[in-house]
Coordinates of C-alpha atoms in Angstrom, one line a residue:
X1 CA 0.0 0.0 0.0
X2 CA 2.7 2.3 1.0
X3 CA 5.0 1.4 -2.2
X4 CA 1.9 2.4 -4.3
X5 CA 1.2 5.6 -2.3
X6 CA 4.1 7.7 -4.1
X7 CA 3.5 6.4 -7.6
X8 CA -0.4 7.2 -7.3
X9 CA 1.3 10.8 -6.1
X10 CA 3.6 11.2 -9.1
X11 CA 0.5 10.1 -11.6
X12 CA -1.6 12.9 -9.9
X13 CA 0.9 15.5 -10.4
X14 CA 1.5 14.4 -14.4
X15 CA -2.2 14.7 -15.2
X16 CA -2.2 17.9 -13.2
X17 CA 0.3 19.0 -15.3
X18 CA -1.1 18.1 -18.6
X19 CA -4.2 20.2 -17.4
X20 CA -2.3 23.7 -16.6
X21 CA -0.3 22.7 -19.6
X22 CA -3.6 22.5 -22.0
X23 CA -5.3 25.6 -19.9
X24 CA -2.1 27.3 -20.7
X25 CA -2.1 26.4 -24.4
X26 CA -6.1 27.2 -24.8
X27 CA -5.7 30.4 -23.4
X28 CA -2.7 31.8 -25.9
X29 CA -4.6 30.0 -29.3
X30 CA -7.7 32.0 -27.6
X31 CA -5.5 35.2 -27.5
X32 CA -4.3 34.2 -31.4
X33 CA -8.2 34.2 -31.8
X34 CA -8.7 37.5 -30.9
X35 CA -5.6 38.6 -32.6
X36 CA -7.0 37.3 -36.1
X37 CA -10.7 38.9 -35.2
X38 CA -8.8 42.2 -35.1
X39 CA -7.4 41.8 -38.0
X40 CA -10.3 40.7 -40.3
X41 CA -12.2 43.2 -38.8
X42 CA -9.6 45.8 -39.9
X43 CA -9.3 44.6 -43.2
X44 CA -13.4 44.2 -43.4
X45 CA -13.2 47.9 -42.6
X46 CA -10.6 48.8 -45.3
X47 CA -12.8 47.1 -48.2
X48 CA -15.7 49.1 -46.7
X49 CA -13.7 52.2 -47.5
X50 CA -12.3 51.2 -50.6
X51 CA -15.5 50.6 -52.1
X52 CA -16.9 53.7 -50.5
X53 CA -14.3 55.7 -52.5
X54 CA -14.9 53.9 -55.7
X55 CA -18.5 55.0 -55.6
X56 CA -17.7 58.5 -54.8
X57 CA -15.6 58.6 -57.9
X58 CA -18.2 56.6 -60.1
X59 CA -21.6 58.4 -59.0
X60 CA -20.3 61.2 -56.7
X61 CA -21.6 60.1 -53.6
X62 CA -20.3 57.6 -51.1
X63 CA -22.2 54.6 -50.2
X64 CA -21.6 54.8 -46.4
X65 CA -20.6 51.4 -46.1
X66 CA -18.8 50.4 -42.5
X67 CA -18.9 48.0 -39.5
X68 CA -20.9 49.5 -36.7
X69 CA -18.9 50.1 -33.8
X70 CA -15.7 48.6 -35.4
X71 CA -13.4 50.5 -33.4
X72 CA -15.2 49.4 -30.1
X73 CA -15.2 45.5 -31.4
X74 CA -11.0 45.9 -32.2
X75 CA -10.6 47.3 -29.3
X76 CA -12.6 44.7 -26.9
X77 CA -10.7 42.1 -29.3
X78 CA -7.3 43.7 -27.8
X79 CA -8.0 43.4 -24.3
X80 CA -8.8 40.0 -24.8
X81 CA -6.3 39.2 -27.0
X82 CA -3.3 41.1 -24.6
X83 CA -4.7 39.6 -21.3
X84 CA -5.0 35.9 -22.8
X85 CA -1.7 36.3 -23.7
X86 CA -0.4 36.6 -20.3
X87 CA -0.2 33.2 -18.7
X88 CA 1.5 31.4 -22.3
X89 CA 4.1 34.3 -22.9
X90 CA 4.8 34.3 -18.8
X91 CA 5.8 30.3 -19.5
X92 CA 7.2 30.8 -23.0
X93 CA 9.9 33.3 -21.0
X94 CA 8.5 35.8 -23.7
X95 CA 7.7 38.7 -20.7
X96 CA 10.3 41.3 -20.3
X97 CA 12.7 40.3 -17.4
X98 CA 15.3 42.3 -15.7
X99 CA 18.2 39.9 -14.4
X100 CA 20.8 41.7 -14.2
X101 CA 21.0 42.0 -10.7
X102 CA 19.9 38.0 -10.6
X103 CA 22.9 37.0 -12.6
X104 CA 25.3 38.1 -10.1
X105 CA 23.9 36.2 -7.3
X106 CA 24.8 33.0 -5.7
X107 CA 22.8 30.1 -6.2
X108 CA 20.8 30.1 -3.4
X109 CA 20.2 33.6 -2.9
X110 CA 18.8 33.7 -6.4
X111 CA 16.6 30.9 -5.5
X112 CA 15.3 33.2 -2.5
X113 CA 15.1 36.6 -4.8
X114 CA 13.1 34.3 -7.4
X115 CA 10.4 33.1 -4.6
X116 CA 9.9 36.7 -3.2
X117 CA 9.3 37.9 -7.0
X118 CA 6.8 34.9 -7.9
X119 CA 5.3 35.6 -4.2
X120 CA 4.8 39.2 -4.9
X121 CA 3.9 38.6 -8.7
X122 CA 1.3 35.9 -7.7
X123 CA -0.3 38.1 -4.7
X124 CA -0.6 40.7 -7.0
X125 CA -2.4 38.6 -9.9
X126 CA -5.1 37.4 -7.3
X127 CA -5.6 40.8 -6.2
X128 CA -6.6 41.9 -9.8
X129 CA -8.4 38.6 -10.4
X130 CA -10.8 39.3 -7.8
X131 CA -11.1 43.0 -8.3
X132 CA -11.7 42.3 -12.2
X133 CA -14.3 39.7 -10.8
X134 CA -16.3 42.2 -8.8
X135 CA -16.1 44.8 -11.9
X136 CA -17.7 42.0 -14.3
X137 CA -20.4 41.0 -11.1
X138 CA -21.2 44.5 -11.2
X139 CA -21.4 45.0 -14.9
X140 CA -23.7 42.3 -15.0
X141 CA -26.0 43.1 -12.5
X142 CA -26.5 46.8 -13.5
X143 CA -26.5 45.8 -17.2
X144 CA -23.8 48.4 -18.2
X145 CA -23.7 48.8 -21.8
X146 CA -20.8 50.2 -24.1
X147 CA -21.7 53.9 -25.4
X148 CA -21.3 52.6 -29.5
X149 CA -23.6 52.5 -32.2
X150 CA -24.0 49.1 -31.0
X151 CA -24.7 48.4 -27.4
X152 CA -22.8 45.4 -26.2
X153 CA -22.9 44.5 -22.0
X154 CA -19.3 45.9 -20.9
X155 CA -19.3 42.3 -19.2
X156 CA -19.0 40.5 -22.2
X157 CA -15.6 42.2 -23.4
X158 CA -14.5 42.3 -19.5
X159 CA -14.9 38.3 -19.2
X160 CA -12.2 37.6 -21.0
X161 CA -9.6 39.8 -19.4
X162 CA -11.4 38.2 -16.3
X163 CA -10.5 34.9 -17.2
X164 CA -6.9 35.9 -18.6
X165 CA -6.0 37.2 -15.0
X166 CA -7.1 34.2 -13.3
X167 CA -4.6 31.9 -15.6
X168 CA -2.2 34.3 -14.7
X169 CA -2.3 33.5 -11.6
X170 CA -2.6 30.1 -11.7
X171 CA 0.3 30.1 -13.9
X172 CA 2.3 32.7 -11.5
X173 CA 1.3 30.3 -8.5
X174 CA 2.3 26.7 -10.1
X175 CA 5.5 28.7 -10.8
X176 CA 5.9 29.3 -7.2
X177 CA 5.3 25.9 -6.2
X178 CA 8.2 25.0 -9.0
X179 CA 10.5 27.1 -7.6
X180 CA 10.0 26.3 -3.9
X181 CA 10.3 22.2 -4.5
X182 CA 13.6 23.2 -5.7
X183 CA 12.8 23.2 -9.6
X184 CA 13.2 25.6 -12.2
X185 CA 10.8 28.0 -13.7
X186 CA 9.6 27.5 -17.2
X187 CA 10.5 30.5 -18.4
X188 CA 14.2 30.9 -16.5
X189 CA 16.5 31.1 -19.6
X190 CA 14.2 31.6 -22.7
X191 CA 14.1 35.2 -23.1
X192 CA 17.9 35.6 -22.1
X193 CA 18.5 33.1 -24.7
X194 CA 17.1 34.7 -27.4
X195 CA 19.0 38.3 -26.4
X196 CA 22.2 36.3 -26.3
X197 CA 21.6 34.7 -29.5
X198 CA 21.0 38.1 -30.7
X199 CA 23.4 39.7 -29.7
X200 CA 26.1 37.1 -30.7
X201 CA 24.6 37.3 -34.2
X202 CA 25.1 41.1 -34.3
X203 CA 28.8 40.0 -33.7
X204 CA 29.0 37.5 -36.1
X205 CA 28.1 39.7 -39.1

């Protein structure tokens, strides 16, 4: 019974992984979603236009073809997009770091600097998820509505920053538990990496 306890443990913790690691990859091909959305919507827009001008050149009026409330829609598909984003980049080492001062510790106090950042990092996520979360509640319940030509709830664009934060956080707090079971962070060398690589390619030519 005993011998089995720790390999029940260790299957637990591989298909907890493979869950964070599939909320992790939803969450940035959601953010690519939104990404795309902008841009069709953009290009929709430029058609619009284009044809508009055609017509003002053939009959000498324009048509007053557009998207109602475009610019709202692109910029609801941003916030989505940019807060989506946050938990895949954090893993993918693709946020901006400053390590300078990390690189010249010691091991251990590194390991100790990198706990207090995740800490604070983590703490402040939470804070945001749940404030975000009572700015959707209220949304809802009062039935706020953006000012456009078209009325949308505000918290229907607001769900998915919502939802962003909190896989922030969960991504900022399984970091944390990495770090303090003695493991490394996901992202601890990727974007350093790619700076080196850069700048040794800058060298090379």
């Amino acid at each position: 019974m005993n011998a089995q306890g720790p390999i029940h443990y260790s299957g637990m913790c591989a298909t907890m992984r493979q869950i964070l690691n599939k909320i992790y990859t939803t969450s940035g091909w959601s953010a690519a979603f939104f990404l795309v959305a902008i841009c069709l919507t953009v290009m929709a827009q430029v058609v619009l236009n284009l044809l508009d001008r055609v017509s003002s050149l053939i009959t000498g009026e324009a048509i007053g073809l557009t998207i109602p409330s475009y610019a709202d829609f692109t910029g609801f598909f941003l916030a989505g997009a940019s807060f989506l984003a946050l938990a895949y980049t954090l893993r993918d080492g693709s946020h901006i770091r400053v390590s300078l001062v990390l690189q010249h510790l010691s091991p251990k106090l590194r390991h100790i600097v990198e706990i207090w950042c995740l800490s604070i990092a983590a703490a402040m996520a939470l804070y945001f998820t749940t404030y975000t979360g009572f700015l959707v509640h209220e949304s809802y319940i009062y039935n706020d509505l953006s000012p456009g030509m078209i009325a949308v709830p505000i918290w229907i664009p607001m769900t998915p920053v919502l939802v962003g934060l909190a896989i922030l956080s969960i991504a900022l707090i399984d970091e944390l538990v990495c770090v303090i079971s003695g493991g490394e962070p996901s992202y601890e060398g990727k974007g350093e990496n790619l700076l080196e690589q850069d700048h040794a390619d800058l060298h090379a030519e």
